[in-house]
Amino acid sequence: MSQHQHVMIIGGGITGLTAAFYLQKEAKENGVPVTYTLIEGSERLGGKIETIYRDGFTIERGPDSYLGRKKSMTTLIENVGLKEQLVTNETGQAYVLSGGKLHPIPEGAVMGIPTKMGPFVKTGLFSLGGKARASLDLVLPRRAEPEKDISVGHFFRRRLGNEVVENLIEPLLSGIYAGNIDRLSLQSTFPQFQDVERKSRSLILGMKHTLPKPSDRPGTYGKKKKGQFLTLSTGLSSLVKRLEELLDADSVLKGEKVTELVKLASGGYSVELESGRSIQGDSVIMATPYTTMKELLSEEVAVEGFHATPSTSVATVAMAFDQSALKKDINGTGFVISRKEPTTITACTWTHRKWPHTTPDHQVLLRCYVGRANDQEIVFQSDEEILQAVLEDLKNIMGITDQPTFYYVSRWVKSMPQYEVDHKQHWETLQENLTKQYPDIYAAGASYEGVGLPDCVASAEKAVENIIQKLRL
Ligand code: FAD
């Protein structure tokens, strides 16, 4: 193994924290000669993860859970000893607001793709013409160039028609990316659907085959279906807190913004901090958004067209109510909204139902989202203005007329990276540019190979593996 390496990790969100944790683990458990400095610009670790605890409520300002089938996050949670705190979401009916009405999402719809004909035929969400157009998917041929990246909108509009896309698929997908589906890359956001078309031609038939048989599904014999999402009963910030406790305190700098990154003639890098301090090391993990990386490195490293559309700004509005505020308590977990609706909110989670641990008995916790691609001004209005706009929508949709007992508006400016067509190809070019111009600098985090928490964790693991691998040469 080569001689000792010092790694500088820029950014203390989940990506940077994970990288620090796994580097430290390698050093302590496997004797790998590596040390690190984790540098976070703000006074708080966690980045977009932030939990508020108030009056028995557990309120997530940013992410509230993660997709359980992506194992990296669960493995991290197990590694830090928080497995006992893992909880699965309560399942229930979810709705789409379309034509001023909440429609149950038809049973069997997988990300909006119908797999059961009965509920699809009966739903009032689509017109007869819309349903007929969607069923053309059963006979339409495959795309001519299945390997070529196209937009998510283009792909689904061709197979299922505009109505199914606008009333169901777009509202569901934009909840994850807050983006314009006619620009989002299919390959980088939902490659599984591209694979289904390649293998089965029809999405409807193909998705049907990918569904587990009733007998294979856990808990379906009279028991409730298990949710697909996981979170910590103690709030996601408890993971950040635990990671901070486990990391060597001398290796973590908070409130130290990196302003410059200098390549040293002698090899390695020097990181310049706003405070005037500088730190030298052999390699760097850039666990910040791509925009920060572009600012810190020379212009030639940037890839034309990569993240050409700035990340979308969104805000979450968490509101606590007494149960009596719900005049009609709709049984379910929340709703998404078709873009054609004249609402400010884009979605609403009935958090007290989806995650009962978050809310004391006889109380209600709602979390609404505002801000979407091409419509972000609302995010920059005052808390009071945002709240009033949200309450107006909730009055019309759910009949709520009470003021919340308390509320929190959380703004996340330029927070949702837009993976546009050819994202994957641009990401590969960026990595080639880094290898050529900045060897030993690794990019990780939400800007590259997935925005979800497990994707960020996996990208940090990959950066650590690359460093360890090089050390072993
Ligand atoms: P960040 O959390 O953005 O961390 C980057 C860190 O770098 C920040 O702390 C920042 O201060 C620091 N930094 C930046 N520049 C510098 C500098 N120059 N010097 C030093 N430090 C710097 N994902 C899910 O899986 N499930 C969800 O339910 C979910 N919901 C979401 C809801 C919202 C409202 C948002 C905004 C995102 C959501 N996501 C969700 C996505 C997920 O939260 C993020 O993709 C993930 O947290 C990003 O982590 P990160 O460490 O890569 O980046």
Short mmCIF file of C-alpha atoms and ligand atoms in Angstrom, two decimals:
data_model
loop_
_atom_site.label_atom_id
_atom_site.label_comp_id
_atom_site.label_asym_id
_atom_site.label_seq_id
_atom_site.Cartn_x
_atom_site.Cartn_y
_atom_site.Cartn_z
CA MET A 1 0.00 0.00 0.00
CA SER A 2 1.32 3.47 -0.83
CA GLN A 3 2.13 6.04 1.79
CA HIS A 4 -0.32 8.02 3.93
CA GLN A 5 -3.06 10.07 2.20
CA HIS A 6 -4.94 13.06 3.52
CA VAL A 7 -8.39 13.55 1.97
CA MET A 8 -10.21 16.88 2.05
CA ILE A 9 -13.96 16.50 1.86
CA ILE A 10 -15.79 19.68 0.86
CA GLY A 11 -19.44 19.80 1.98
CA GLY A 12 -20.99 18.32 5.12
CA GLY A 13 -24.34 17.12 3.77
CA ILE A 14 -25.18 13.40 3.74
CA THR A 15 -22.63 12.84 0.94
CA GLY A 16 -19.68 14.44 2.74
CA LEU A 17 -20.61 12.89 6.10
CA THR A 18 -20.82 9.43 4.54
CA ALA A 19 -17.45 9.85 2.84
CA ALA A 20 -15.85 10.92 6.13
CA PHE A 21 -17.46 8.04 8.02
CA TYR A 22 -16.31 5.36 5.57
CA LEU A 23 -12.78 6.78 5.28
CA GLN A 24 -12.48 6.76 9.07
CA LYS A 25 -13.87 3.21 9.20
CA GLU A 26 -11.24 2.04 6.67
CA ALA A 27 -8.47 3.66 8.70
CA LYS A 28 -9.65 2.29 12.06
CA GLU A 29 -10.81 -1.19 11.06
CA ASN A 30 -8.50 -2.04 8.17
CA GLY A 31 -5.44 0.07 9.02
CA VAL A 32 -5.64 2.00 5.73
CA PRO A 33 -3.18 4.92 6.08
CA VAL A 34 -5.73 7.64 5.43
CA THR A 35 -6.89 10.74 7.33
CA TYR A 36 -9.46 13.34 6.33
CA THR A 37 -10.77 16.84 6.96
CA LEU A 38 -14.48 17.43 6.42
CA ILE A 39 -15.11 21.10 5.61
CA GLU A 40 -18.63 22.51 5.88
CA GLY A 41 -19.39 26.13 5.00
CA SER A 42 -22.33 26.57 7.38
CA GLU A 43 -22.45 26.13 11.15
CA ARG A 44 -24.60 23.00 10.79
CA LEU A 45 -23.87 19.58 9.31
CA GLY A 46 -26.52 17.69 7.34
CA GLY A 47 -27.06 20.01 4.35
CA LYS A 48 -30.62 19.43 3.17
CA ILE A 49 -31.38 17.11 6.08
CA GLU A 50 -32.86 19.08 8.96
CA THR A 51 -35.39 17.94 11.54
CA ILE A 52 -37.34 20.16 13.94
CA TYR A 53 -38.63 18.69 17.20
CA ARG A 54 -41.51 20.63 18.75
CA ASP A 55 -44.36 19.77 21.14
CA GLY A 56 -44.06 16.05 20.38
CA PHE A 57 -43.93 16.60 16.59
CA THR A 58 -41.00 15.44 14.45
CA ILE A 59 -40.90 17.71 11.42
CA GLU A 60 -38.58 17.24 8.46
CA ARG A 61 -37.72 20.49 6.69
CA GLY A 62 -36.06 18.73 3.71
CA PRO A 63 -36.12 15.01 2.86
CA ASP A 64 -38.48 12.97 5.03
CA SER A 65 -37.61 9.40 4.03
CA TYR A 66 -35.86 7.29 1.40
CA LEU A 67 -36.60 4.46 -0.98
CA GLY A 68 -35.91 1.27 1.00
CA ARG A 69 -34.95 -0.92 -1.96
CA LYS A 70 -31.82 1.18 -2.48
CA LYS A 71 -29.73 -0.39 0.25
CA SER A 72 -26.85 2.06 0.77
CA MET A 73 -28.74 4.29 3.21
CA THR A 74 -29.99 1.37 5.32
CA THR A 75 -26.46 -0.05 5.43
CA LEU A 76 -25.12 3.31 6.64
CA ILE A 77 -27.84 3.49 9.29
CA GLU A 78 -26.96 -0.05 10.43
CA ASN A 79 -23.26 0.82 10.50
CA VAL A 80 -23.84 3.75 12.84
CA GLY A 81 -26.09 1.70 15.14
CA LEU A 82 -29.47 3.29 14.40
CA LYS A 83 -31.18 0.24 12.87
CA GLU A 84 -33.69 0.01 15.74
CA GLN A 85 -35.00 3.46 14.83
CA LEU A 86 -35.93 2.52 11.24
CA VAL A 87 -39.63 2.79 10.44
CA THR A 88 -41.62 2.04 7.27
CA ASN A 89 -44.33 4.32 5.96
CA GLU A 90 -47.99 3.49 6.46
CA THR A 91 -49.52 2.71 3.11
CA GLY A 92 -52.84 4.15 2.05
CA GLN A 93 -54.66 5.69 -0.83
CA ALA A 94 -52.84 8.55 -2.57
CA TYR A 95 -54.69 11.06 -4.74
CA VAL A 96 -54.18 13.37 -7.71
CA LEU A 97 -55.90 16.74 -7.88
CA SER A 98 -57.23 17.19 -11.39
CA GLY A 99 -60.19 19.22 -12.61
CA GLY A 100 -60.58 20.63 -9.08
CA LYS A 101 -61.22 17.15 -7.64
CA LEU A 102 -59.16 14.62 -5.72
CA HIS A 103 -59.06 11.37 -7.69
CA PRO A 104 -57.68 8.21 -6.09
CA ILE A 105 -54.59 7.07 -7.99
CA PRO A 106 -55.93 4.01 -9.83
CA GLU A 107 -54.92 0.76 -8.17
CA GLY A 108 -52.04 -0.92 -9.98
CA ALA A 109 -50.60 2.30 -11.42
CA VAL A 110 -46.81 2.09 -11.13
CA MET A 111 -45.40 5.61 -11.37
CA GLY A 112 -48.56 6.33 -13.34
CA ILE A 113 -48.30 3.37 -15.74
CA PRO A 114 -51.52 1.34 -15.57
CA THR A 115 -51.01 -2.36 -14.88
CA LYS A 116 -54.59 -3.24 -13.91
CA MET A 117 -57.26 -2.58 -16.47
CA GLY A 118 -60.33 -2.46 -14.15
CA PRO A 119 -59.28 0.56 -12.04
CA PHE A 120 -57.86 2.31 -15.11
CA VAL A 121 -61.12 1.95 -17.05
CA LYS A 122 -63.21 3.13 -14.06
CA THR A 123 -61.16 6.15 -12.97
CA GLY A 124 -62.54 9.63 -13.58
CA LEU A 125 -59.00 10.95 -13.93
CA PHE A 126 -58.93 10.47 -17.71
CA SER A 127 -61.48 10.99 -20.47
CA LEU A 128 -62.57 8.11 -22.67
CA GLY A 129 -60.31 9.46 -25.41
CA GLY A 130 -57.38 9.66 -22.96
CA LYS A 131 -57.91 6.03 -21.93
CA ALA A 132 -58.16 4.90 -25.54
CA ARG A 133 -54.94 6.76 -26.38
CA ALA A 134 -53.12 5.15 -23.44
CA SER A 135 -54.19 1.68 -24.54
CA LEU A 136 -52.39 2.26 -27.86
CA ASP A 137 -49.29 1.40 -25.82
CA LEU A 138 -50.37 -2.23 -26.19
CA VAL A 139 -49.75 -2.13 -29.95
CA LEU A 140 -47.21 0.66 -30.51
CA PRO A 141 -43.78 -0.55 -31.67
CA ARG A 142 -40.57 0.08 -29.75
CA ARG A 143 -38.71 3.31 -30.28
CA ALA A 144 -36.33 3.24 -33.27
CA GLU A 145 -33.22 4.18 -31.28
CA PRO A 146 -33.78 2.71 -27.82
CA GLU A 147 -30.25 3.59 -26.63
CA LYS A 148 -30.58 7.30 -27.40
CA ASP A 149 -31.48 9.48 -24.43
CA ILE A 150 -34.76 11.39 -24.76
CA SER A 151 -36.87 13.35 -22.31
CA VAL A 152 -39.15 11.62 -19.84
CA GLY A 153 -42.06 13.61 -21.31
CA HIS A 154 -41.29 12.58 -24.89
CA PHE A 155 -41.07 8.92 -23.90
CA PHE A 156 -44.32 8.74 -21.94
CA ARG A 157 -46.30 11.00 -24.28
CA ARG A 158 -45.43 8.70 -27.19
CA ARG A 159 -46.42 5.54 -25.36
CA LEU A 160 -49.42 6.63 -23.27
CA GLY A 161 -50.58 9.98 -24.65
CA ASN A 162 -50.71 13.49 -23.22
CA GLU A 163 -53.64 13.04 -20.88
CA VAL A 164 -52.17 10.20 -18.80
CA VAL A 165 -48.88 12.09 -18.71
CA GLU A 166 -50.41 15.40 -17.60
CA ASN A 167 -52.95 14.03 -15.13
CA LEU A 168 -50.87 11.33 -13.49
CA ILE A 169 -47.30 10.71 -14.59
CA GLU A 170 -46.10 14.33 -14.54
CA PRO A 171 -47.54 15.11 -11.07
CA LEU A 172 -45.97 11.93 -9.64
CA LEU A 173 -42.56 12.37 -11.25
CA SER A 174 -42.20 16.07 -10.64
CA GLY A 175 -42.66 15.39 -6.92
CA ILE A 176 -39.20 13.84 -7.07
CA TYR A 177 -37.42 16.16 -9.49
CA ALA A 178 -39.45 19.40 -9.36
CA GLY A 179 -38.51 19.66 -13.01
CA ASN A 180 -39.86 20.01 -16.49
CA ILE A 181 -40.50 16.46 -17.67
CA ASP A 182 -40.06 17.53 -21.28
CA ARG A 183 -36.41 18.28 -20.48
CA LEU A 184 -35.61 15.62 -17.88
CA SER A 185 -33.42 12.76 -19.07
CA LEU A 186 -35.13 9.38 -19.22
CA GLN A 187 -31.80 7.56 -19.00
CA SER A 188 -30.69 9.36 -15.84
CA THR A 189 -33.99 9.51 -13.97
CA PHE A 190 -36.06 6.46 -14.89
CA PRO A 191 -33.87 4.06 -16.88
CA GLN A 192 -36.06 1.17 -15.72
CA PHE A 193 -38.87 2.30 -18.04
CA GLN A 194 -36.52 2.46 -20.99
CA ASP A 195 -35.52 -1.13 -20.16
CA VAL A 196 -39.15 -2.22 -19.94
CA GLU A 197 -39.84 -0.87 -23.43
CA ARG A 198 -36.68 -2.50 -24.77
CA LYS A 199 -37.59 -5.89 -23.30
CA SER A 200 -41.38 -5.97 -23.50
CA ARG A 201 -42.22 -3.24 -26.04
CA SER A 202 -45.46 -2.29 -24.23
CA LEU A 203 -45.07 -0.46 -20.90
CA ILE A 204 -48.44 -1.69 -19.67
CA LEU A 205 -47.64 -5.36 -20.37
CA GLY A 206 -44.01 -5.03 -19.30
CA MET A 207 -44.78 -3.38 -15.96
CA LYS A 208 -47.42 -6.03 -15.28
CA HIS A 209 -44.73 -8.70 -15.46
CA THR A 210 -42.40 -6.83 -13.12
CA LEU A 211 -45.02 -6.70 -10.35
CA PRO A 212 -44.55 -9.27 -7.61
CA LYS A 213 -47.28 -11.95 -7.54
CA PRO A 214 -49.79 -11.46 -4.69
CA SER A 215 -48.33 -14.54 -2.97
CA ASP A 216 -44.83 -13.01 -3.08
CA ARG A 217 -45.82 -9.71 -1.57
CA PRO A 218 -45.10 -9.46 2.13
CA GLY A 219 -48.14 -9.01 4.34
CA THR A 220 -50.86 -9.32 1.73
CA TYR A 221 -52.90 -12.08 3.36
CA GLY A 222 -55.30 -9.96 5.32
CA LYS A 223 -52.35 -7.92 6.57
CA LYS A 224 -51.52 -4.43 5.39
CA LYS A 225 -49.12 -3.97 2.48
CA LYS A 226 -45.66 -2.83 3.55
CA GLY A 227 -44.55 0.66 2.55
CA GLN A 228 -41.57 1.18 0.26
CA PHE A 229 -40.06 4.08 2.18
CA LEU A 230 -37.98 4.16 5.32
CA THR A 231 -37.07 6.86 7.79
CA LEU A 232 -35.83 7.17 11.36
CA SER A 233 -38.42 7.46 14.12
CA THR A 234 -36.03 9.90 15.77
CA GLY A 235 -35.93 12.11 12.65
CA LEU A 236 -33.32 12.12 9.87
CA SER A 237 -31.23 14.65 11.81
CA SER A 238 -30.53 11.88 14.33
CA LEU A 239 -28.43 10.21 11.62
CA VAL A 240 -26.50 13.44 11.10
CA LYS A 241 -26.03 13.80 14.87
CA ARG A 242 -24.80 10.22 15.21
CA LEU A 243 -22.36 10.60 12.31
CA GLU A 244 -21.03 13.79 13.87
CA GLU A 245 -20.55 12.01 17.21
CA LEU A 246 -18.69 9.16 15.54
CA LEU A 247 -16.38 11.35 13.46
CA ASP A 248 -13.13 12.52 14.95
CA ALA A 249 -13.97 16.07 16.17
CA ASP A 250 -10.57 17.42 15.08
CA SER A 251 -11.27 16.28 11.53
CA VAL A 252 -14.49 18.24 11.12
CA LEU A 253 -14.58 21.98 10.38
CA LYS A 254 -17.90 23.84 10.48
CA GLY A 255 -18.53 27.45 9.44
CA GLU A 256 -15.55 27.29 7.08
CA LYS A 257 -16.50 28.01 3.48
CA VAL A 258 -14.06 26.87 0.81
CA THR A 259 -13.28 29.76 -1.54
CA GLU A 260 -10.48 28.36 -3.65
CA LEU A 261 -8.90 25.09 -4.59
CA VAL A 262 -5.27 25.25 -5.72
CA LYS A 263 -3.39 22.46 -7.47
CA LEU A 264 0.08 22.27 -5.93
CA ALA A 265 3.13 21.92 -8.16
CA SER A 266 4.51 19.42 -5.64
CA GLY A 267 1.37 17.26 -6.02
CA GLY A 268 -1.86 17.35 -4.07
CA TYR A 269 -4.10 20.32 -3.41
CA SER A 270 -4.51 23.30 -1.13
CA VAL A 271 -7.97 24.29 0.01
CA GLU A 272 -8.37 27.98 0.82
CA LEU A 273 -11.01 28.94 3.37
CA GLU A 274 -12.96 32.18 3.75
CA SER A 275 -11.40 32.63 7.19
CA GLY A 276 -7.96 32.90 5.56
CA ARG A 277 -6.88 29.43 6.67
CA SER A 278 -5.62 26.90 4.18
CA ILE A 279 -5.42 23.12 4.35
CA GLN A 280 -3.26 20.84 2.23
CA GLY A 281 -4.02 17.28 1.23
CA ASP A 282 -3.51 14.61 -1.41
CA SER A 283 -7.04 14.19 -2.68
CA VAL A 284 -10.41 15.94 -2.57
CA ILE A 285 -14.00 14.72 -2.48
CA MET A 286 -16.27 17.50 -3.75
CA ALA A 287 -19.52 16.72 -1.94
CA THR A 288 -21.18 19.99 -2.93
CA PRO A 289 -23.56 20.81 -5.78
CA TYR A 290 -21.95 21.02 -9.26
CA THR A 291 -22.26 24.83 -9.25
CA THR A 292 -19.82 25.05 -6.31
CA MET A 293 -17.43 22.73 -8.04
CA LYS A 294 -17.55 24.89 -11.19
CA GLU A 295 -16.72 27.96 -9.12
CA LEU A 296 -13.78 26.28 -7.41
CA LEU A 297 -12.12 24.65 -10.41
CA SER A 298 -10.84 26.15 -13.66
CA GLU A 299 -13.39 26.82 -16.40
CA GLU A 300 -12.06 24.07 -18.66
CA VAL A 301 -13.31 21.38 -16.34
CA ALA A 302 -16.95 22.43 -16.85
CA VAL A 303 -18.96 20.51 -19.42
CA GLU A 304 -21.06 22.48 -21.86
CA GLY A 305 -24.75 21.78 -21.41
CA PHE A 306 -24.28 19.99 -18.07
CA HIS A 307 -26.84 21.32 -15.57
CA ALA A 308 -27.63 24.04 -18.11
CA THR A 309 -30.94 24.67 -16.37
CA PRO A 310 -30.34 25.85 -12.81
CA SER A 311 -31.60 23.63 -9.99
CA THR A 312 -35.21 24.37 -9.05
CA SER A 313 -35.99 26.29 -5.87
CA VAL A 314 -38.72 24.79 -3.69
CA ALA A 315 -40.13 25.32 -0.21
CA THR A 316 -41.86 22.96 2.17
CA VAL A 317 -44.59 24.24 4.46
CA ALA A 318 -45.20 22.06 7.51
CA MET A 319 -48.37 22.89 9.45
CA ALA A 320 -49.69 21.45 12.73
CA PHE A 321 -53.44 21.46 13.34
CA ASP A 322 -55.77 20.10 15.93
CA GLN A 323 -57.67 17.09 14.56
CA SER A 324 -60.89 19.10 14.64
CA ALA A 325 -59.53 21.26 11.79
CA LEU A 326 -60.13 18.38 9.38
CA LYS A 327 -63.80 18.67 8.50
CA LYS A 328 -63.53 15.69 6.14
CA ASP A 329 -60.59 13.51 7.05
CA ILE A 330 -59.87 11.81 3.78
CA ASN A 331 -58.44 8.37 4.32
CA GLY A 332 -55.06 8.36 2.66
CA THR A 333 -51.50 9.59 2.66
CA GLY A 334 -51.70 12.72 0.53
CA PHE A 335 -52.02 14.07 -2.99
CA VAL A 336 -50.05 15.38 -5.93
CA ILE A 337 -51.37 18.00 -8.32
CA SER A 338 -51.69 18.20 -12.07
CA ARG A 339 -49.81 21.18 -13.52
CA LYS A 340 -53.02 22.45 -15.14
CA GLU A 341 -54.58 23.16 -11.72
CA PRO A 342 -54.54 26.80 -10.60
CA THR A 343 -53.01 25.99 -7.20
CA THR A 344 -49.89 27.31 -5.52
CA ILE A 345 -49.07 24.01 -3.84
CA THR A 346 -47.66 21.20 -5.97
CA ALA A 347 -48.31 18.37 -3.51
CA CYS A 348 -49.38 17.70 0.07
CA THR A 349 -48.37 14.85 2.38
CA TRP A 350 -50.71 13.90 5.20
CA THR A 351 -47.69 13.27 7.36
CA HIS A 352 -49.66 12.24 10.46
CA ARG A 353 -51.09 9.35 8.43
CA LYS A 354 -48.06 8.38 6.36
CA TRP A 355 -45.65 8.66 9.31
CA PRO A 356 -47.70 8.35 12.55
CA HIS A 357 -44.58 8.59 14.74
CA THR A 358 -44.21 12.24 13.72
CA THR A 359 -47.43 13.49 15.29
CA PRO A 360 -48.97 13.32 18.78
CA ASP A 361 -52.46 11.77 19.14
CA HIS A 362 -55.41 13.92 18.05
CA GLN A 363 -53.14 16.20 16.06
CA VAL A 364 -52.58 16.59 12.34
CA LEU A 365 -49.35 17.34 10.49
CA LEU A 366 -49.57 18.41 6.85
CA ARG A 367 -46.59 19.15 4.64
CA CYS A 368 -47.17 21.04 1.42
CA TYR A 369 -44.70 21.81 -1.33
CA VAL A 370 -44.44 24.99 -3.39
CA GLY A 371 -42.16 25.90 -6.30
CA ARG A 372 -41.67 24.07 -9.58
CA ALA A 373 -39.68 24.48 -12.78
CA ASN A 374 -40.67 27.80 -14.47
CA ASP A 375 -42.73 28.85 -11.43
CA GLN A 376 -40.52 29.55 -8.45
CA GLU A 377 -41.36 33.15 -7.40
CA ILE A 378 -43.56 31.92 -4.57
CA VAL A 379 -40.50 30.47 -2.80
CA PHE A 380 -39.10 33.99 -2.35
CA GLN A 381 -42.22 35.52 -0.81
CA SER A 382 -42.51 36.03 2.95
CA ASP A 383 -43.43 33.12 5.22
CA GLU A 384 -46.79 34.72 5.91
CA GLU A 385 -47.58 35.14 2.19
CA ILE A 386 -46.60 31.56 1.44
CA LEU A 387 -48.71 30.29 4.34
CA GLN A 388 -51.78 32.25 3.20
CA ALA A 389 -51.48 30.90 -0.36
CA VAL A 390 -51.13 27.35 0.97
CA LEU A 391 -54.10 27.72 3.35
CA GLU A 392 -56.25 29.05 0.50
CA ASP A 393 -55.50 25.89 -1.48
CA LEU A 394 -56.14 23.64 1.51
CA LYS A 395 -59.49 25.36 2.08
CA ASN A 396 -60.53 24.64 -1.51
CA ILE A 397 -59.19 21.10 -1.63
CA MET A 398 -59.67 19.75 1.90
CA GLY A 399 -62.12 22.21 3.43
CA ILE A 400 -59.65 23.34 6.12
CA THR A 401 -60.53 26.81 7.40
CA ASP A 402 -58.55 26.87 10.70
CA GLN A 403 -55.17 28.52 11.13
CA PRO A 404 -52.39 26.05 12.03
CA THR A 405 -51.28 25.93 15.68
CA PHE A 406 -47.79 26.48 14.31
CA TYR A 407 -46.01 26.21 10.97
CA TYR A 408 -42.56 26.19 9.41
CA VAL A 409 -41.66 27.39 5.93
CA SER A 410 -38.37 25.89 4.73
CA ARG A 411 -36.86 27.39 1.58
CA TRP A 412 -34.45 25.30 -0.45
CA VAL A 413 -33.02 27.64 -3.03
CA LYS A 414 -31.65 26.04 -6.22
CA SER A 415 -31.88 22.71 -4.46
CA MET A 416 -33.35 20.25 -6.95
CA PRO A 417 -30.76 19.43 -9.65
CA GLN A 418 -32.20 19.05 -13.14
CA TYR A 419 -30.93 15.92 -14.87
CA GLU A 420 -31.62 16.91 -18.46
CA VAL A 421 -31.29 14.88 -21.66
CA ASP A 422 -27.70 13.58 -22.10
CA HIS A 423 -26.95 14.05 -18.39
CA LYS A 424 -25.17 10.69 -18.21
CA GLN A 425 -22.94 11.50 -21.17
CA HIS A 426 -22.08 14.92 -19.67
CA TRP A 427 -21.28 13.32 -16.32
CA GLU A 428 -18.89 10.90 -18.01
CA THR A 429 -17.16 13.81 -19.76
CA LEU A 430 -16.87 15.67 -16.46
CA GLN A 431 -15.18 12.68 -14.87
CA GLU A 432 -12.75 12.42 -17.81
CA ASN A 433 -11.96 16.14 -17.47
CA LEU A 434 -11.32 15.71 -13.77
CA THR A 435 -9.02 12.74 -14.30
CA LYS A 436 -7.01 14.72 -16.88
CA GLN A 437 -6.88 18.11 -15.22
CA TYR A 438 -7.45 17.39 -11.54
CA PRO A 439 -6.35 13.85 -10.74
CA ASP A 440 -7.46 12.79 -7.25
CA ILE A 441 -10.47 15.10 -7.20
CA TYR A 442 -13.71 13.13 -7.02
CA ALA A 443 -17.20 14.58 -7.49
CA ALA A 444 -20.02 13.06 -5.45
CA GLY A 445 -23.53 13.96 -4.34
CA ALA A 446 -26.95 14.87 -5.68
CA SER A 447 -25.75 16.54 -8.89
CA TYR A 448 -24.51 13.37 -10.55
CA GLU A 449 -25.92 9.86 -10.17
CA GLY A 450 -29.24 10.33 -8.42
CA VAL A 451 -30.80 12.90 -6.12
CA GLY A 452 -32.19 10.50 -3.51
CA LEU A 453 -30.45 10.05 -0.17
CA PRO A 454 -29.38 6.45 -0.99
CA ASP A 455 -27.90 7.67 -4.29
CA CYS A 456 -25.89 10.34 -2.47
CA VAL A 457 -24.65 7.78 0.07
CA ALA A 458 -23.69 5.39 -2.75
CA SER A 459 -21.80 8.14 -4.57
CA ALA A 460 -19.80 8.92 -1.41
CA GLU A 461 -18.97 5.23 -1.01
CA LYS A 462 -17.78 5.13 -4.63
CA ALA A 463 -15.47 8.13 -4.09
CA VAL A 464 -14.01 6.48 -0.96
CA GLU A 465 -13.51 3.19 -2.83
CA ASN A 466 -11.67 5.01 -5.62
CA ILE A 467 -9.31 6.61 -3.11
CA ILE A 468 -8.66 3.36 -1.25
CA GLN A 469 -8.17 1.50 -4.53
CA LYS A 470 -5.53 4.00 -5.63
CA LEU A 471 -3.80 3.68 -2.26
CA ARG A 472 -3.58 -0.07 -2.76
CA LEU A 473 -1.79 0.26 -6.12
P1 FAD B 1 -26.31 18.90 0.42
O1 FAD B 1 -27.23 18.34 1.42
O2 FAD B 1 -26.76 20.05 -0.41
O3 FAD B 1 -24.94 19.25 1.15
C1 FAD B 1 -23.94 20.02 0.52
C2 FAD B 1 -23.21 20.76 1.63
O4 FAD B 1 -22.11 21.45 1.05
C3 FAD B 1 -24.08 21.81 2.32
O5 FAD B 1 -24.10 21.57 3.70
C4 FAD B 1 -23.40 23.13 1.97
O6 FAD B 1 -23.46 24.08 3.01
C5 FAD B 1 -21.95 22.68 1.72
N1 FAD B 1 -21.19 23.58 0.86
C6 FAD B 1 -21.57 24.08 -0.35
N2 FAD B 1 -20.59 24.90 -0.82
C7 FAD B 1 -19.57 24.87 0.07
C8 FAD B 1 -18.30 25.48 0.15
N3 FAD B 1 -17.85 26.32 -0.82
N4 FAD B 1 -17.51 25.23 1.22
C9 FAD B 1 -17.93 24.40 2.21
N5 FAD B 1 -19.14 23.80 2.21
C10 FAD B 1 -19.94 24.02 1.15
N6 FAD B 1 -34.27 12.67 -1.12
C11 FAD B 1 -34.79 11.49 -0.68
O7 FAD B 1 -34.17 10.44 -0.83
N7 FAD B 1 -36.02 11.46 -0.05
C12 FAD B 1 -36.76 12.58 0.15
O8 FAD B 1 -37.83 12.52 0.78
C13 FAD B 1 -36.25 13.81 -0.35
N8 FAD B 1 -36.96 14.94 -0.18
C14 FAD B 1 -36.40 16.14 -0.48
C15 FAD B 1 -37.09 17.30 -0.18
C16 FAD B 1 -36.53 18.53 -0.42
C17 FAD B 1 -37.29 19.76 -0.08
C18 FAD B 1 -35.22 18.61 -1.01
C19 FAD B 1 -34.59 19.95 -1.26
C20 FAD B 1 -34.53 17.45 -1.33
C21 FAD B 1 -35.10 16.20 -1.07
N9 FAD B 1 -34.43 15.02 -1.36
C22 FAD B 1 -34.96 13.82 -0.96
C23 FAD B 1 -33.09 15.03 -2.00
C24 FAD B 1 -31.97 14.91 -0.94
O9 FAD B 1 -32.35 15.54 0.24
C25 FAD B 1 -30.68 15.57 -1.44
O10 FAD B 1 -30.39 15.16 -2.76
C26 FAD B 1 -29.49 15.23 -0.53
O11 FAD B 1 -29.79 15.55 0.81
C27 FAD B 1 -28.26 15.98 -1.01
O12 FAD B 1 -27.18 15.70 -0.16
P2 FAD B 1 -25.71 16.23 -0.49
O13 FAD B 1 -24.85 15.91 0.66
O14 FAD B 1 -25.27 15.72 -1.82
O15 FAD B 1 -25.87 17.80 -0.67
#
